[in-house]
mmCIF file of C-alpha atoms in Angstrom:
data_model
loop_
_atom_site.group_PDB
_atom_site.id
_atom_site.type_symbol
_atom_site.label_atom_id
_atom_site.label_comp_id
_atom_site.label_asym_id
_atom_site.label_seq_id
_atom_site.Cartn_x
_atom_site.Cartn_y
_atom_site.Cartn_z
ATOM 1 C CA MET A 45 -47.903 -12.740 97.642
ATOM 2 C CA PRO A 46 -46.738 -15.777 95.135
ATOM 3 C CA LEU A 47 -45.467 -15.382 91.528
ATOM 4 C CA HIS A 48 -47.879 -17.379 89.286
ATOM 5 C CA ILE A 49 -47.154 -19.601 86.236
ATOM 6 C CA GLN A 50 -49.396 -21.265 84.588
ATOM 7 C CA ASN A 51 -51.921 -21.431 87.365
ATOM 8 C CA ARG A 52 -49.464 -22.862 89.750
ATOM 9 C CA VAL A 53 -47.899 -20.809 92.766
ATOM 10 C CA VAL A 54 -44.245 -20.498 92.672
ATOM 11 C CA HIS A 55 -42.018 -19.501 95.518
ATOM 12 C CA LYS A 56 -38.725 -20.498 93.926
ATOM 13 C CA ALA A 57 -36.872 -19.157 91.171
ATOM 14 C CA PRO A 58 -35.878 -21.751 88.563
ATOM 15 C CA SER A 59 -32.096 -22.851 88.419
ATOM 16 C CA SER A 60 -31.566 -21.970 84.864
ATOM 17 C CA VAL A 61 -33.709 -20.725 81.792
ATOM 18 C CA LYS A 62 -33.844 -24.535 80.889
ATOM 19 C CA ASP A 63 -35.088 -25.479 84.239
ATOM 20 C CA PHE A 64 -37.541 -22.726 83.802
ATOM 21 C CA PHE A 65 -39.146 -24.144 80.119
ATOM 22 C CA HIS A 66 -39.107 -27.889 81.354
ATOM 23 C CA SER A 67 -41.029 -26.855 84.133
ATOM 24 C CA TYR A 68 -43.533 -25.142 81.985
ATOM 25 C CA ASN A 69 -43.484 -26.232 78.628
ATOM 26 C CA THR A 70 -46.379 -24.472 77.260
ATOM 27 C CA PHE A 71 -44.369 -21.509 77.072
ATOM 28 C CA GLN A 72 -42.912 -22.933 74.211
ATOM 29 C CA ASP A 73 -46.080 -22.617 71.828
ATOM 30 C CA ALA A 74 -46.616 -18.980 73.085
ATOM 31 C CA SER A 75 -43.062 -18.481 72.077
ATOM 32 C CA LYS A 76 -43.305 -20.067 68.410
ATOM 33 C CA GLN A 77 -46.765 -17.881 67.888
ATOM 34 C CA LEU A 78 -44.784 -14.496 68.814
ATOM 35 C CA THR A 79 -41.468 -15.089 67.001
ATOM 36 C CA LYS A 80 -43.144 -16.273 63.589
ATOM 37 C CA HIS A 81 -44.480 -12.983 62.757
ATOM 38 C CA LYS A 82 -41.859 -10.732 61.019
ATOM 39 C CA PRO A 83 -41.552 -7.161 62.620
ATOM 40 C CA GLU A 84 -44.410 -4.536 62.423
ATOM 41 C CA VAL A 85 -42.676 -0.988 61.519
ATOM 42 C CA VAL A 86 -44.589 1.071 64.035
ATOM 43 C CA GLY A 87 -44.597 5.185 63.504
ATOM 44 C CA PRO A 88 -44.273 7.838 65.813
ATOM 45 C CA LYS A 89 -47.985 8.629 66.101
ATOM 46 C CA GLY A 90 -48.925 7.744 69.222
ATOM 47 C CA LEU A 91 -45.784 6.045 70.204
ATOM 48 C CA LEU A 92 -44.299 6.055 73.805
ATOM 49 C CA TYR A 93 -40.593 4.515 73.217
ATOM 50 C CA VAL A 94 -38.360 3.511 75.915
ATOM 51 C CA GLY A 95 -34.900 2.687 75.939
ATOM 52 C CA GLN A 96 -32.347 0.774 77.780
ATOM 53 C CA ARG A 97 -32.859 1.299 81.693
ATOM 54 C CA GLU A 98 -35.844 3.473 80.902
ATOM 55 C CA TYR A 99 -39.638 2.526 81.553
ATOM 56 C CA GLY A 100 -43.185 4.277 81.039
ATOM 57 C CA GLY A 101 -46.574 3.644 81.468
ATOM 58 C CA THR A 102 -50.117 5.000 80.914
ATOM 59 C CA THR A 103 -53.587 3.602 80.464
ATOM 60 C CA PRO A 104 -56.216 3.000 77.609
ATOM 61 C CA ASP A 105 -57.513 6.454 77.900
ATOM 62 C CA ASP A 106 -54.604 8.440 77.397
ATOM 63 C CA ASP A 107 -55.474 10.424 74.222
ATOM 64 C CA VAL A 108 -51.511 11.071 73.306
ATOM 65 C CA ILE A 109 -50.014 7.390 73.952
ATOM 66 C CA LYS A 110 -51.828 4.495 71.806
ATOM 67 C CA ILE A 111 -48.597 2.295 71.993
ATOM 68 C CA ILE A 112 -45.547 1.441 74.071
ATOM 69 C CA GLY A 113 -42.683 -0.159 72.814
ATOM 70 C CA SER A 114 -38.666 -0.472 72.906
ATOM 71 C CA GLU A 115 -36.319 -2.490 70.750
ATOM 72 C CA ASP A 116 -32.119 -2.965 70.267
ATOM 73 C CA ALA A 117 -32.636 -5.480 72.948
ATOM 74 C CA THR A 118 -29.598 -8.412 72.272
ATOM 75 C CA THR A 119 -29.017 -9.747 75.800
ATOM 76 C CA CYS A 120 -31.724 -7.508 77.655
ATOM 77 C CA HIS A 121 -34.806 -8.423 78.107
ATOM 78 C CA ILE A 122 -38.420 -6.107 77.320
ATOM 79 C CA GLY A 123 -40.847 -6.661 80.038
ATOM 80 C CA VAL A 124 -44.687 -5.658 79.629
ATOM 81 C CA LEU A 125 -46.758 -5.551 82.882
ATOM 82 C CA ARG A 126 -50.628 -4.911 82.220
ATOM 83 C CA HIS A 127 -53.895 -4.820 84.799
ATOM 84 C CA THR A 128 -56.417 -6.820 83.344
ATOM 85 C CA GLY A 129 -58.835 -4.278 84.659
ATOM 86 C CA SER A 130 -57.983 -1.392 84.148
ATOM 87 C CA GLY A 131 -55.752 -2.047 81.109
ATOM 88 C CA ALA A 132 -53.099 0.190 82.281
ATOM 89 C CA THR A 133 -49.934 -0.740 81.319
ATOM 90 C CA SER A 134 -45.687 -0.374 82.008
ATOM 91 C CA VAL A 135 -42.808 -1.140 79.788
ATOM 92 C CA LEU A 136 -39.283 -1.525 80.807
ATOM 93 C CA HIS A 137 -36.279 -2.407 79.245
ATOM 94 C CA PHE A 138 -34.179 -4.701 81.677
ATOM 95 C CA ASP A 139 -30.320 -5.062 80.971
ATOM 96 C CA GLY A 140 -29.455 -6.304 84.280
ATOM 97 C CA SER A 141 -28.913 -3.415 85.970
ATOM 98 C CA ASN A 142 -31.422 -2.784 89.395
ATOM 99 C CA THR A 143 -33.474 -5.243 88.326
ATOM 100 C CA GLN A 144 -35.521 -5.374 91.356
ATOM 101 C CA GLN A 145 -36.088 -1.858 91.705
ATOM 102 C CA GLY A 146 -37.263 -1.685 88.223
ATOM 103 C CA LEU A 147 -39.728 -4.442 88.604
ATOM 104 C CA HIS A 148 -40.964 -2.478 91.684
ATOM 105 C CA SER A 149 -41.207 0.504 90.077
ATOM 106 C CA MET A 150 -43.479 -0.928 87.214
ATOM 107 C CA ILE A 151 -45.947 -2.562 90.059
ATOM 108 C CA LYS A 152 -45.783 0.840 91.615
ATOM 109 C CA LEU A 153 -46.677 2.733 88.501
ATOM 110 C CA VAL A 154 -49.611 0.117 87.103
ATOM 111 C CA ASN A 155 -50.868 0.187 90.611
ATOM 112 C CA ASP A 156 -51.419 3.638 90.990
ATOM 113 C CA LEU A 157 -52.803 4.388 87.152
ATOM 114 C CA SER A 158 -55.236 1.214 88.499
ATOM 115 C CA VAL A 159 -56.841 2.836 91.027
ATOM 116 C CA MET A 160 -60.408 3.433 91.009
ATOM 117 C CA LYS A 161 -60.480 0.861 88.064
ATOM 118 C CA PRO A 162 -62.098 -2.425 87.643
ATOM 119 C CA GLU A 163 -60.694 -5.251 89.763
ATOM 120 C CA GLY A 164 -58.051 -7.303 87.913
ATOM 121 C CA ARG A 165 -54.685 -8.864 87.947
ATOM 122 C CA LEU A 166 -51.246 -7.981 86.991
ATOM 123 C CA GLU A 167 -49.948 -10.034 83.500
ATOM 124 C CA LEU A 168 -46.421 -9.986 82.910
ATOM 125 C CA HIS A 169 -45.202 -10.813 79.568
ATOM 126 C CA LEU A 170 -41.056 -10.968 78.924
ATOM 127 C CA VAL A 171 -39.643 -11.044 75.688
ATOM 128 C CA GLY A 172 -35.863 -10.971 74.420
ATOM 129 C CA GLY A 173 -32.448 -12.455 75.029
ATOM 130 C CA PHE A 174 -31.169 -15.370 73.362
ATOM 131 C CA ASP A 175 -28.703 -18.390 73.696
ATOM 132 C CA ASP A 176 -25.922 -16.247 73.607
ATOM 133 C CA GLU A 177 -22.510 -17.934 74.259
ATOM 134 C CA ARG A 178 -21.286 -15.873 76.705
ATOM 135 C CA ARG A 179 -24.591 -16.325 79.100
ATOM 136 C CA ASN A 180 -24.841 -12.837 79.589
ATOM 137 C CA SER A 181 -28.775 -13.294 78.459
ATOM 138 C CA GLU A 182 -29.193 -15.964 81.271
ATOM 139 C CA ASP A 183 -27.917 -13.702 84.037
ATOM 140 C CA VAL A 184 -30.809 -11.226 82.995
ATOM 141 C CA SER A 185 -33.353 -13.534 82.855
ATOM 142 C CA MET A 186 -32.592 -15.375 85.971
ATOM 143 C CA ASP A 187 -31.998 -11.652 87.486
ATOM 144 C CA ILE A 188 -35.702 -11.188 86.469
ATOM 145 C CA PHE A 189 -37.023 -14.385 87.879
ATOM 146 C CA ASP A 190 -35.290 -13.681 91.095
ATOM 147 C CA ALA A 191 -36.808 -10.152 91.382
ATOM 148 C CA LEU A 192 -40.410 -11.861 90.730
ATOM 149 C CA VAL A 193 -40.229 -14.658 93.616
ATOM 150 C CA ARG A 194 -38.991 -11.542 95.721
ATOM 151 C CA CYS A 195 -41.456 -9.211 94.920
ATOM 152 C CA ASP A 196 -44.739 -8.901 97.331
ATOM 153 C CA ALA A 197 -47.096 -8.491 94.146
ATOM 154 C CA ASP A 198 -49.149 -11.138 92.970
ATOM 155 C CA ILE A 199 -48.117 -11.435 89.437
ATOM 156 C CA HIS A 200 -49.152 -13.838 86.770
ATOM 157 C CA LEU A 201 -46.209 -14.660 83.890
ATOM 158 C CA VAL A 202 -48.028 -15.068 80.680
ATOM 159 C CA THR A 203 -45.269 -14.398 78.332
ATOM 160 C CA ALA A 204 -41.787 -15.815 78.334
ATOM 161 C CA CYS A 205 -40.570 -15.515 74.578
ATOM 162 C CA ILE A 206 -36.679 -15.853 75.905
ATOM 163 C CA GLY A 207 -33.455 -17.525 75.665
ATOM 164 C CA GLU A 208 -33.268 -20.264 73.396
ATOM 165 C CA HIS A 209 -37.276 -19.702 72.217
ATOM 166 C CA ASN A 210 -36.236 -16.467 70.943
ATOM 167 C CA THR A 211 -32.992 -18.081 69.110
ATOM 168 C CA VAL A 212 -32.429 -18.432 65.542
ATOM 169 C CA TYR A 213 -28.844 -19.792 64.385
ATOM 170 C CA LYS A 214 -27.056 -18.067 60.903
ATOM 171 C CA GLN A 215 -24.220 -20.225 59.736
ATOM 172 C CA GLY A 216 -24.028 -21.507 63.554
ATOM 173 C CA ILE A 217 -24.217 -18.079 65.241
ATOM 174 C CA PRO A 218 -26.896 -17.457 67.450
ATOM 175 C CA PHE A 219 -28.901 -14.454 66.781
ATOM 176 C CA PRO A 220 -32.398 -12.922 68.632
ATOM 177 C CA ILE A 221 -35.302 -13.699 66.625
ATOM 178 C CA ILE A 222 -36.938 -10.627 68.167
ATOM 179 C CA TYR A 223 -35.261 -7.486 68.869
ATOM 180 C CA GLY A 224 -38.208 -5.171 69.958
ATOM 181 C CA ILE A 225 -42.209 -5.407 71.085
ATOM 182 C CA ALA A 226 -44.998 -3.062 71.096
ATOM 183 C CA VAL A 227 -47.873 -3.349 72.979
ATOM 184 C CA ASP A 228 -51.241 -1.861 71.970
ATOM 185 C CA MET A 229 -52.626 0.132 74.854
ATOM 186 C CA GLU A 230 -56.392 -0.295 73.524
ATOM 187 C CA THR A 231 -55.993 -4.267 73.135
ATOM 188 C CA GLY A 232 -53.470 -5.196 75.113
ATOM 189 C CA ARG A 233 -52.030 -7.064 72.177
ATOM 190 C CA ILE A 234 -48.097 -7.417 72.233
ATOM 191 C CA PHE A 235 -46.414 -7.909 68.923
ATOM 192 C CA ASN A 236 -42.887 -7.991 67.222
ATOM 193 C CA ALA A 237 -41.958 -4.353 66.142
ATOM 194 C CA THR A 238 -39.500 -2.277 64.980
ATOM 195 C CA PHE A 239 -39.169 1.521 65.295
ATOM 196 C CA PRO A 240 -37.957 4.342 62.817
ATOM 197 C CA ASP A 241 -37.892 7.023 65.534
ATOM 198 C CA HIS A 242 -36.841 6.343 68.854
ATOM 199 C CA GLY A 243 -37.544 10.025 70.135
ATOM 200 C CA PRO A 244 -35.721 13.041 71.637
ATOM 201 C CA ASP A 245 -32.578 13.616 73.753
ATOM 202 C CA GLN A 246 -30.928 9.726 72.584
ATOM 203 C CA PRO A 247 -27.338 10.633 73.119
ATOM 204 C CA LEU A 248 -28.360 12.099 76.185
ATOM 205 C CA ARG A 249 -30.256 9.430 77.386
ATOM 206 C CA SER A 250 -27.618 6.557 76.174
ATOM 207 C CA ALA A 251 -24.974 8.910 78.298
ATOM 208 C CA TYR A 252 -26.797 8.008 81.317
ATOM 209 C CA VAL A 253 -26.487 3.951 80.834
ATOM 210 C CA PHE A 254 -22.525 4.944 79.605
ATOM 211 C CA GLY A 255 -22.068 7.266 82.708
ATOM 212 C CA GLY A 256 -22.623 4.835 85.265
ATOM 213 C CA GLY A 257 -26.403 5.479 85.972
ATOM 214 C CA ARG A 258 -27.602 2.610 87.868
ATOM 215 C CA SER A 259 -31.680 2.810 88.274
ATOM 216 C CA ASN A 260 -34.190 2.479 85.537
ATOM 217 C CA LEU A 261 -35.965 5.621 84.769
ATOM 218 C CA LEU A 262 -39.390 6.666 84.514
ATOM 219 C CA VAL A 263 -39.546 8.445 81.086
ATOM 220 C CA TYR A 264 -43.258 9.474 80.655
ATOM 221 C CA ASN A 265 -45.428 11.739 82.995
ATOM 222 C CA TRP A 266 -49.061 10.233 82.566
ATOM 223 C CA GLN A 267 -50.404 13.342 84.223
ATOM 224 C CA GLN A 268 -48.986 15.964 82.137
ATOM 225 C CA LYS A 269 -48.840 13.531 79.408
ATOM 226 C CA GLN A 270 -45.040 14.771 78.300
ATOM 227 C CA LEU A 271 -41.841 12.781 77.800
ATOM 228 C CA SER A 272 -39.854 13.454 80.639
ATOM 229 C CA ILE A 273 -36.238 12.789 80.397
ATOM 230 C CA GLY A 274 -33.843 13.522 83.952
ATOM 231 C CA PRO A 275 -32.923 15.343 85.706
ATOM 232 C CA PHE A 276 -29.783 12.774 86.209
ATOM 233 C CA LYS A 277 -26.220 12.946 85.946
ATOM 234 C CA TYR A 278 -23.508 10.975 84.581
ATOM 235 C CA THR A 279 -19.743 10.657 84.459
ATOM 236 C CA PRO A 280 -17.743 11.025 81.362
ATOM 237 C CA LEU A 281 -15.856 8.214 80.422
ATOM 238 C CA ARG A 282 -12.005 9.054 80.472
ATOM 239 C CA ASN A 283 -10.092 9.613 77.743
ATOM 240 C CA ILE A 284 -12.906 10.579 75.687
ATOM 241 C CA ASP A 285 -11.098 12.081 72.610
ATOM 242 C CA TYR A 286 -8.949 8.222 72.347
ATOM 243 C CA LEU A 287 -12.694 6.293 72.318
ATOM 244 C CA LEU A 288 -14.011 8.622 69.511
ATOM 245 C CA SER A 289 -11.204 8.048 67.562
ATOM 246 C CA LEU A 290 -11.541 4.284 67.584
ATOM 247 C CA SER A 291 -12.929 2.278 64.566
ATOM 248 C CA ASN A 292 -16.584 1.162 64.489
ATOM 249 C CA ALA A 293 -15.186 -2.376 64.591
ATOM 250 C CA MET A 294 -13.480 -1.782 68.284
ATOM 251 C CA TYR A 295 -16.652 -0.248 69.323
ATOM 252 C CA ARG A 296 -18.778 -3.167 68.453
ATOM 253 C CA GLN A 297 -16.137 -5.576 69.913
ATOM 254 C CA TYR A 298 -15.476 -3.869 73.128
ATOM 255 C CA MET A 299 -18.716 -1.729 74.602
ATOM 256 C CA SER A 300 -21.533 -4.466 73.301
ATOM 257 C CA THR A 301 -22.461 -7.781 75.565
ATOM 258 C CA SER A 302 -23.417 -9.351 71.964
ATOM 259 C CA PRO A 303 -21.083 -7.831 69.042
ATOM 260 C CA ALA A 304 -21.968 -9.858 66.240
ATOM 261 C CA GLN A 305 -26.045 -9.564 67.419
ATOM 262 C CA GLU A 306 -26.295 -5.569 67.591
ATOM 263 C CA PRO A 307 -28.188 -3.815 64.791
ATOM 264 C CA GLU A 308 -26.631 -1.557 62.116
ATOM 265 C CA SER A 309 -27.620 1.700 63.910
ATOM 266 C CA PHE A 310 -25.353 0.127 67.019
ATOM 267 C CA GLU A 311 -21.667 2.305 66.250
ATOM 268 C CA ASN A 312 -23.601 5.676 65.225
ATOM 269 C CA ASP A 313 -25.338 5.630 68.381
ATOM 270 C CA VAL A 314 -22.125 5.053 70.545
ATOM 271 C CA ARG A 315 -20.224 7.582 68.519
ATOM 272 C CA ALA A 316 -23.242 9.961 68.968
ATOM 273 C CA CYS A 317 -23.317 9.294 72.911
ATOM 274 C CA LEU A 318 -19.333 9.584 73.357
ATOM 275 C CA GLN A 319 -19.591 12.956 71.389
ATOM 276 C CA HIS A 320 -22.441 14.326 73.675
ATOM 277 C CA MET A 321 -20.704 13.605 77.096
ATOM 278 C CA LYS A 322 -17.233 15.530 75.459
ATOM 279 C CA ASP A 323 -19.513 18.313 74.354
ATOM 280 C CA PHE A 324 -21.533 18.178 77.680
ATOM 281 C CA PRO A 325 -19.430 17.017 80.416
ATOM 282 C CA ASP A 326 -21.389 18.343 83.338
ATOM 283 C CA SER A 327 -24.857 17.050 83.018
ATOM 284 C CA THR A 328 -26.652 19.236 85.401
ATOM 285 C CA ALA A 329 -26.144 22.331 83.074
ATOM 286 C CA LEU A 330 -28.661 20.330 80.777
ATOM 287 C CA PHE A 331 -31.061 20.486 83.493
ATOM 288 C CA GLN A 332 -31.704 24.234 84.240
ATOM 289 C CA GLY A 333 -32.768 24.382 88.065
ATOM 290 C CA ASN A 334 -32.893 20.682 88.340
ATOM 291 C CA ILE A 335 -36.336 20.186 86.126
ATOM 292 C CA PRO A 336 -36.859 17.599 83.653
ATOM 293 C CA ARG A 337 -36.686 18.135 79.841
ATOM 294 C CA CYS A 338 -40.114 18.038 78.795
ATOM 295 C CA TYR A 339 -41.581 17.059 75.480
ATOM 296 C CA SER A 340 -45.407 17.170 74.342
ATOM 297 C CA LYS A 341 -46.274 15.065 71.292
ATOM 298 C CA LEU A 342 -47.245 16.755 68.446
ATOM 299 C CA PRO A 343 -49.945 15.423 65.802
ATOM 300 C CA ASN A 344 -47.619 13.679 63.589
ATOM 301 C CA GLY A 345 -45.903 12.134 66.258
ATOM 302 C CA LYS A 346 -42.885 13.884 67.046
ATOM 303 C CA TRP A 347 -41.983 15.330 70.202
ATOM 304 C CA GLU A 348 -41.846 19.320 70.980
ATOM 305 C CA LYS A 349 -40.040 20.798 74.062
ATOM 306 C CA ALA A 350 -42.504 21.588 76.325
#
C-alpha cells in the first residue's frame, strides 16, 4: 500500500527535506500555523508522556489518558499517528534508531486499537528537527520518509513541521521552534506543548537509551490502563565515575547531537541517568521476575506503583 501526500501516491522517498518542501509546498503554511503558537503547559492529569525511543497509544474511550505528548526533541522528531474512524492514536519519539520498527509498531498499535471501530484512514503528523549544522535532523527526517515508503500500510501524511520550517535563528544560530507537542485524544488537536512532569523512572528510561537499547519501546498498557516500563537490559558505560566527575559543559558538548539547543534540564538529566547506571549496573534487578514496572494513574495525575 502506498504513502499518500497531498492526495498524491508516493512510492519513492524525497532526496532531501528541501526537495520534500519544494514538491509539497502546502506543508509550509501548515507549519506556520503550528509554530506561531507558544507552548501550552500540560499538567500530569490525564497525561501519557513518552520519551526518546518510546511510544504509546490509546483511544478516546480511555478514561485515564486524555492527552499524549513528548518533548525535548531537538534533532529528534515526534510522530503522531491517528485513525480517523476510531480516534485511536499513537505517539513515538523518533531519534533515528530503528525507525522502521518504530513506525511498524505504531501502525500495529493503532490498527489493534481500531478493531470493530468505524472505518477511517491512518493520518501521520511529524513535528521536530531543525536546520542544524551537523545535519542530524535531516538524517532522522530521511529515515522516516524511507520507512514510510517501505511500509505496507496506507498512510496519509498530514503534517510535516520539520527542518527549516521548525527553525528560528538567534544571533545567527539555528534553534527548533517547537520542542514538544501534545495530542488531545478527544478532538485529535495537535499543539505546541511543554510538560513539567515526565512521569516515573526517568533515569531508568534514559539508561535504556544511553546503555545501548535500540528498539522503540511501548510504555503504556492500554488494556490495563497502566504505564508499563520494561523489562529491558542496558550496558553501563565504562569509566562511570569519571563521567560523573565531568562538568556540565562537557556533558553538553559531547553527549548531545545539538549542544547549544538542548533544554536547561539536559545536564541534570544526564547526570541522573549516569548515577542510576552506577547504582544499578544490573538492570535485571529492577525487573523482578522479568516483569514490567507498572504504574497506575492517580486522580491528581501522578503515577503510583501498581
